[in-house]
Every structure is written in C-alpha cells, then in structure tokens.
PDB file of C-alpha atoms in Angstrom:
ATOM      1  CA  UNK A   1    -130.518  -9.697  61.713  1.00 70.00           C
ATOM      2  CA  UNK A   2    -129.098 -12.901  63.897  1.00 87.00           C
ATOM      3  CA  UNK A   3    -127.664 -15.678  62.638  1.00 90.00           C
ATOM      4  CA  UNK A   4    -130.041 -17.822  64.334  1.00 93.00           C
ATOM      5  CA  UNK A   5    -133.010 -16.915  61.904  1.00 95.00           C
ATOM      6  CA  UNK A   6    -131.910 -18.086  58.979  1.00 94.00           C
ATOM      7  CA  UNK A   7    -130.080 -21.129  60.650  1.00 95.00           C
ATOM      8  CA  UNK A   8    -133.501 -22.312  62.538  1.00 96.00           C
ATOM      9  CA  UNK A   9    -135.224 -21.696  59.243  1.00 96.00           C
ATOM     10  CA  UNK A  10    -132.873 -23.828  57.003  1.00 96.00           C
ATOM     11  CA  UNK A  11    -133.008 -26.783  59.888  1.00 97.00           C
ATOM     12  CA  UNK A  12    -136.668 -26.819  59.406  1.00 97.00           C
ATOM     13  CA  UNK A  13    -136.303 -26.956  55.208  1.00 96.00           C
ATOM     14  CA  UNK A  14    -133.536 -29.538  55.814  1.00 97.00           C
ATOM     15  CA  UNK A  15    -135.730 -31.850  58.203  1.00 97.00           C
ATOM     16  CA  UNK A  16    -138.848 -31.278  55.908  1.00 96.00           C
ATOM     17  CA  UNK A  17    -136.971 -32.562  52.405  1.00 96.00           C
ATOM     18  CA  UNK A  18    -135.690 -35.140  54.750  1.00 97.00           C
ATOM     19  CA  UNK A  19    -139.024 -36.729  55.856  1.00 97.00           C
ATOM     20  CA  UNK A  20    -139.989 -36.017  52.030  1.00 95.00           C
ATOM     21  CA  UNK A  21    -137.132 -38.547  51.059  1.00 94.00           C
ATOM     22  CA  UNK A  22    -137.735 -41.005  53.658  1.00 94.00           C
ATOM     23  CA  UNK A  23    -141.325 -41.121  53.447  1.00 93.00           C
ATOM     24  CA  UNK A  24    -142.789 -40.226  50.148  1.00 87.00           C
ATOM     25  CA  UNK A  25    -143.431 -42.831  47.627  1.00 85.00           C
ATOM     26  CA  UNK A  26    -143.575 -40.722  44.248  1.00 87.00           C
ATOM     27  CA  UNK A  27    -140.490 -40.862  42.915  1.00 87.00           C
ATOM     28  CA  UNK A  28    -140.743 -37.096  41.439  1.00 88.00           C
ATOM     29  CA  UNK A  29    -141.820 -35.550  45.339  1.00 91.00           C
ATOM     30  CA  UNK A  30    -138.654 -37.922  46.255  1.00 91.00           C
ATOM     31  CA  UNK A  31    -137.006 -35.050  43.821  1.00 91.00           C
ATOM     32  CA  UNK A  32    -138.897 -31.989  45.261  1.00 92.00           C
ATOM     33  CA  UNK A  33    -137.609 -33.217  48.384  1.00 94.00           C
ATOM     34  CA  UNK A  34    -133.917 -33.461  47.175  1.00 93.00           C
ATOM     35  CA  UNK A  35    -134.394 -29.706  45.905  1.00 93.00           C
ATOM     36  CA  UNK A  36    -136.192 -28.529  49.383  1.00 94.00           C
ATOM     37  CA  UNK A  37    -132.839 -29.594  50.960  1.00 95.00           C
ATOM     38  CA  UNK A  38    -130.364 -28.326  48.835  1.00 94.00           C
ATOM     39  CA  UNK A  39    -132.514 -25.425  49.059  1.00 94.00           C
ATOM     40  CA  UNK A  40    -132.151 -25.160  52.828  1.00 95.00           C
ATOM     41  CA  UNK A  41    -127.827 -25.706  52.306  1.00 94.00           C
ATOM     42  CA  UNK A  42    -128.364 -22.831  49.454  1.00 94.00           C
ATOM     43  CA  UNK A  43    -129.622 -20.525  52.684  1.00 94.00           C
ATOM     44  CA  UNK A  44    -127.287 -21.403  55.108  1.00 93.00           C
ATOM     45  CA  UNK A  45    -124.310 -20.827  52.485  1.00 91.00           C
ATOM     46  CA  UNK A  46    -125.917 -17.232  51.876  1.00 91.00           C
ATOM     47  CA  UNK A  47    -126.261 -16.324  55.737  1.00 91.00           C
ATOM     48  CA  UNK A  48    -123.090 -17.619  56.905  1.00 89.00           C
ATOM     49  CA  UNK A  49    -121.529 -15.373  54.210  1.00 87.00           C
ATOM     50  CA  UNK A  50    -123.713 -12.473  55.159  1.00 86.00           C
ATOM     51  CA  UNK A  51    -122.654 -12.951  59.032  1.00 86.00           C
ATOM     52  CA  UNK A  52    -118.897 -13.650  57.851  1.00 83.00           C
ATOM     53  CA  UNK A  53    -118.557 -10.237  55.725  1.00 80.00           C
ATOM     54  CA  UNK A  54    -119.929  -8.113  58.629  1.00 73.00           C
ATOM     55  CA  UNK A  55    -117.051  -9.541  60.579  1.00 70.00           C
ATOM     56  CA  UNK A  56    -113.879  -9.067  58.122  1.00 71.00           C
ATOM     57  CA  UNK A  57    -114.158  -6.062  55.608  1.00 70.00           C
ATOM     58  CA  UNK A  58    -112.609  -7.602  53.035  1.00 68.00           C
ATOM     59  CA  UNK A  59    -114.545 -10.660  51.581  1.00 70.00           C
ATOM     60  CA  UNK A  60    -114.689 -12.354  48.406  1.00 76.00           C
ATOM     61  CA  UNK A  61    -118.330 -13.784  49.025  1.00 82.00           C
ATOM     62  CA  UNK A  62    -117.597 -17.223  48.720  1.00 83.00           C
ATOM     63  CA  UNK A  63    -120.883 -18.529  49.971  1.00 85.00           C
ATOM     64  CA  UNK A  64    -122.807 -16.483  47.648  1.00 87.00           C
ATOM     65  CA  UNK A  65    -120.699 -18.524  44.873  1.00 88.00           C
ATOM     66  CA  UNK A  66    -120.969 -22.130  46.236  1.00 90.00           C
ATOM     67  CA  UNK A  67    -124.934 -20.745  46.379  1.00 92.00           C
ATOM     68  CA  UNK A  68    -124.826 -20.138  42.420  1.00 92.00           C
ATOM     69  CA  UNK A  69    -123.030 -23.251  41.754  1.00 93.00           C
ATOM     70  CA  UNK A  70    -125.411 -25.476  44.116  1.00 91.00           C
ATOM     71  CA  UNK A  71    -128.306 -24.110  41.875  1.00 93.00           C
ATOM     72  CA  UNK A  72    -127.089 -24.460  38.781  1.00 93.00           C
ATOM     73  CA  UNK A  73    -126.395 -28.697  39.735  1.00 91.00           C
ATOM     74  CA  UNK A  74    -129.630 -28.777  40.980  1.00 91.00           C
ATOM     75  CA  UNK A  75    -131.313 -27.493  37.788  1.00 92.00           C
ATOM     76  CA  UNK A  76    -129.218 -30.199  36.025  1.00 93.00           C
ATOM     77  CA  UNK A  77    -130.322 -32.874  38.980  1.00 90.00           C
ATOM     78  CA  UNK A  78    -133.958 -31.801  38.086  1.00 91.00           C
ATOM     79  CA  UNK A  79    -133.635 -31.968  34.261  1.00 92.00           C
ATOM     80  CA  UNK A  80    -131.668 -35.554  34.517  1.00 94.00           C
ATOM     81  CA  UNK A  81    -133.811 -36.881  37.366  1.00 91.00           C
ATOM     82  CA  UNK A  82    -137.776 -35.858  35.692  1.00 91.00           C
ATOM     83  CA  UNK A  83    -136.271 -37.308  32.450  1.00 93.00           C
ATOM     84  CA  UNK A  84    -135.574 -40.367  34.174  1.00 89.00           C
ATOM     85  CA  UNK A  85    -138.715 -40.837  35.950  1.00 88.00           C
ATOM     86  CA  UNK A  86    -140.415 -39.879  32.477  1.00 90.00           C
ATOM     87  CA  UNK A  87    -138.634 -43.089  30.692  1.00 89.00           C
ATOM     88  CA  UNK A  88    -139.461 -45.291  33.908  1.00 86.00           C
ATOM     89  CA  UNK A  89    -143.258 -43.953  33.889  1.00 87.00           C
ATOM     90  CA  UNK A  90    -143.692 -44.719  29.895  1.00 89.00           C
ATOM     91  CA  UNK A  91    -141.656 -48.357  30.280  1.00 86.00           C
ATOM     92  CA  UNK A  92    -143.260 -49.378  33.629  1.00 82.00           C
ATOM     93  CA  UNK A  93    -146.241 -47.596  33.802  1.00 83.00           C
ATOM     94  CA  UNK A  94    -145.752 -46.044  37.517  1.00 82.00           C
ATOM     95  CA  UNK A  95    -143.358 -44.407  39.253  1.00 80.00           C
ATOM     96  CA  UNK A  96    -143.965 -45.908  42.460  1.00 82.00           C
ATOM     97  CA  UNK A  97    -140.660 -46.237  44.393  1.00 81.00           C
ATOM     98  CA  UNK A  98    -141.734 -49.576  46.338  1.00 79.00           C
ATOM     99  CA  UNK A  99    -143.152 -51.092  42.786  1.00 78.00           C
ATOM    100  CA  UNK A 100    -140.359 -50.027  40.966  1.00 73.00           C
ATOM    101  CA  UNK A 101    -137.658 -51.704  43.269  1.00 69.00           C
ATOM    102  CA  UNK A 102    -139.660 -54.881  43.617  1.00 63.00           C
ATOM    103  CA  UNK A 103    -139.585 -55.162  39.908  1.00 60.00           C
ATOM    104  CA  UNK A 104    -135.901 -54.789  39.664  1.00 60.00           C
ATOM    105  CA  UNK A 105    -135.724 -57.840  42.460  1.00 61.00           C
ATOM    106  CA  UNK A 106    -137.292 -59.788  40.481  1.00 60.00           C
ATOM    107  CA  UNK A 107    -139.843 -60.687  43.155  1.00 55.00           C
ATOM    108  CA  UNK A 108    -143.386 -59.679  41.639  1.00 53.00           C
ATOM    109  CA  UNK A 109    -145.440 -61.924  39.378  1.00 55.00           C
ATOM    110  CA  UNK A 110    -144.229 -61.155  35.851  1.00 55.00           C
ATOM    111  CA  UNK A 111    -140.239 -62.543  36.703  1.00 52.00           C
ATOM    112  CA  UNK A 112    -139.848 -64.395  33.495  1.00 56.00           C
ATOM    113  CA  UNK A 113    -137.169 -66.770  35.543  1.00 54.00           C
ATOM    114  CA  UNK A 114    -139.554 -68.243  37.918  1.00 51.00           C
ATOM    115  CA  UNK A 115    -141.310 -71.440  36.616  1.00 53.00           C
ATOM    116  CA  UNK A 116    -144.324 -71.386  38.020  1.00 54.00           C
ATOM    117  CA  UNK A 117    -145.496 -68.361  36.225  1.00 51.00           C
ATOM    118  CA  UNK A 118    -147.276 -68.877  33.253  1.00 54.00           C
ATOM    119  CA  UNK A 119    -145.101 -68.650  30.023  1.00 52.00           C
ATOM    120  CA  UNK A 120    -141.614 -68.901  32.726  1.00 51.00           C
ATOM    121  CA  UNK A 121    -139.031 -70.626  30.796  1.00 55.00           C
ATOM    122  CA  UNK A 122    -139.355 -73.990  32.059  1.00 52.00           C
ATOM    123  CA  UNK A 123    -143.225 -74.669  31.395  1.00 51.00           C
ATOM    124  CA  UNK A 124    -145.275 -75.227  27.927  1.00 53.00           C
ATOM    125  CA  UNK A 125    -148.062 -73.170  28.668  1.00 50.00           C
ATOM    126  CA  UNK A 126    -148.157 -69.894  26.364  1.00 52.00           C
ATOM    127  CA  UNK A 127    -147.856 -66.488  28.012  1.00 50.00           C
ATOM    128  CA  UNK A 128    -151.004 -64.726  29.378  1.00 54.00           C
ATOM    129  CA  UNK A 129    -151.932 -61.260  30.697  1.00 55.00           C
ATOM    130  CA  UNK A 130    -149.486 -58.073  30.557  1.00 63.00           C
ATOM    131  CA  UNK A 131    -146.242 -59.751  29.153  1.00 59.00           C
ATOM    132  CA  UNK A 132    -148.397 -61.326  26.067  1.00 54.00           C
ATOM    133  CA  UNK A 133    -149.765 -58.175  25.178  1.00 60.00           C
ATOM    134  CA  UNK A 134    -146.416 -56.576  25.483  1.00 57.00           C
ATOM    135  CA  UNK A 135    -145.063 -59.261  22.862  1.00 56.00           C
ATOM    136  CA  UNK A 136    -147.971 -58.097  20.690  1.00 56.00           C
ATOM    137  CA  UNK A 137    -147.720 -55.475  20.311  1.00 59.00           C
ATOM    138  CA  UNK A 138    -144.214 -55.425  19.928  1.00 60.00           C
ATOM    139  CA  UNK A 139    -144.286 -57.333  17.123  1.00 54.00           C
TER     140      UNK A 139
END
C-alpha cells in the first residue's frame, strides 16, 4: 500500500477535528474534535512506521509506541476534560463555549460588580431573579 493513502486520509481527520474546534459551540464536540485529531496524528505515526520498517530491516517500531502512548493521554484528556464540562454543566447550567466565556468576563447581566444591576453592590434594592434563588436555596 502507498504512503499517500493513509497520509491523504489523516489530512482529512486532521482538517475535520480542526473545523470541529474552531466552529462547534458544545464544549464536549470541542472534545470529540480534540480526539478526531489526535486520532488522525495516531494514523500517521502508525503508517510512517509501517513505510519506515519496509525500508530498514531492523526496526524497533517506534511509531507504533508514540501511537500507544498518544492513546493512553487521550483517554486521560477525555476522562479530565467530560469531568470538567460535567462540574461546569451542574454549576452553570450550559456548556455553551460563547456563554461560558462571557460569564467569566464578567460582561452578562448577573456581574455582581456592576451597579446598575439589581442587588450590585452599590444599590439598596434586594436581589431578584436567578442570583436570589441561588442565595435561597443555598441557605
């Protein structure tokens, strides 16, 4: 088999988990994405060695290692990163990428620093909507 199969193949993979990253807005197809690209290095690694072999007879299959090592950080990226978006999800309710990093900005409605929000730290008037209920019901 050419080495131009499995090369064109992996570019494709690559690009695809690339437009996944740049354009989704789920935080855990974000992460499929991640994995569809380290999936598409995983391939390459495997070929290259394949192609690499055939040429020198003796070979200590060093891309077929990286490969194994590759997977086994990805199933630890996967583990870490789904627990993460599990704790954002339950805390903020979404996991919305755009939402998420407005939020940490401090630019959407409930930024307990700005004043003219209801219950903001420089007015009188009690706290309404989502944030009371929160205090609520944490109390």
């Amino acid at each position: 088999m050419h080495l131009a199969y499995p090369a064109v193949l992996s570019a494709l993979l690559f690009c695809t988990g690339v437009y996944g990253v740049l354009a989704r807005r789920n935080a855990i197809l974000v992460l499929m994405s991640v994995e569809l690209m380290l999936n598409a290095v995983n391939l390459n690694l495997v070929a290259f060695d394949v192609w690499l072999s055939r040429a020198a007879e003796e070979t200590l299959h060093s891309g077929q290692a990286l490969t194994l090592f590759t997977i086994a950080i990805a199933a630890a990226e996967i583990g870490i990163g789904l627990a993460i978006v599990l704790a954002v999800h339950r805390n903020r309710g979404t996991s919305d990428i755009d939402k998420l990093r407005d939020t940490a900005e401090g630019n959407g409605p409930d930024d307990p620093g700005d004043p003219a929000v209801p219950g903001g730290p420089d007015t009188d008037t009690p706290a309404t909507g989502t944030a009371a209920e929160k205090a609520e019901a944490t109390a």
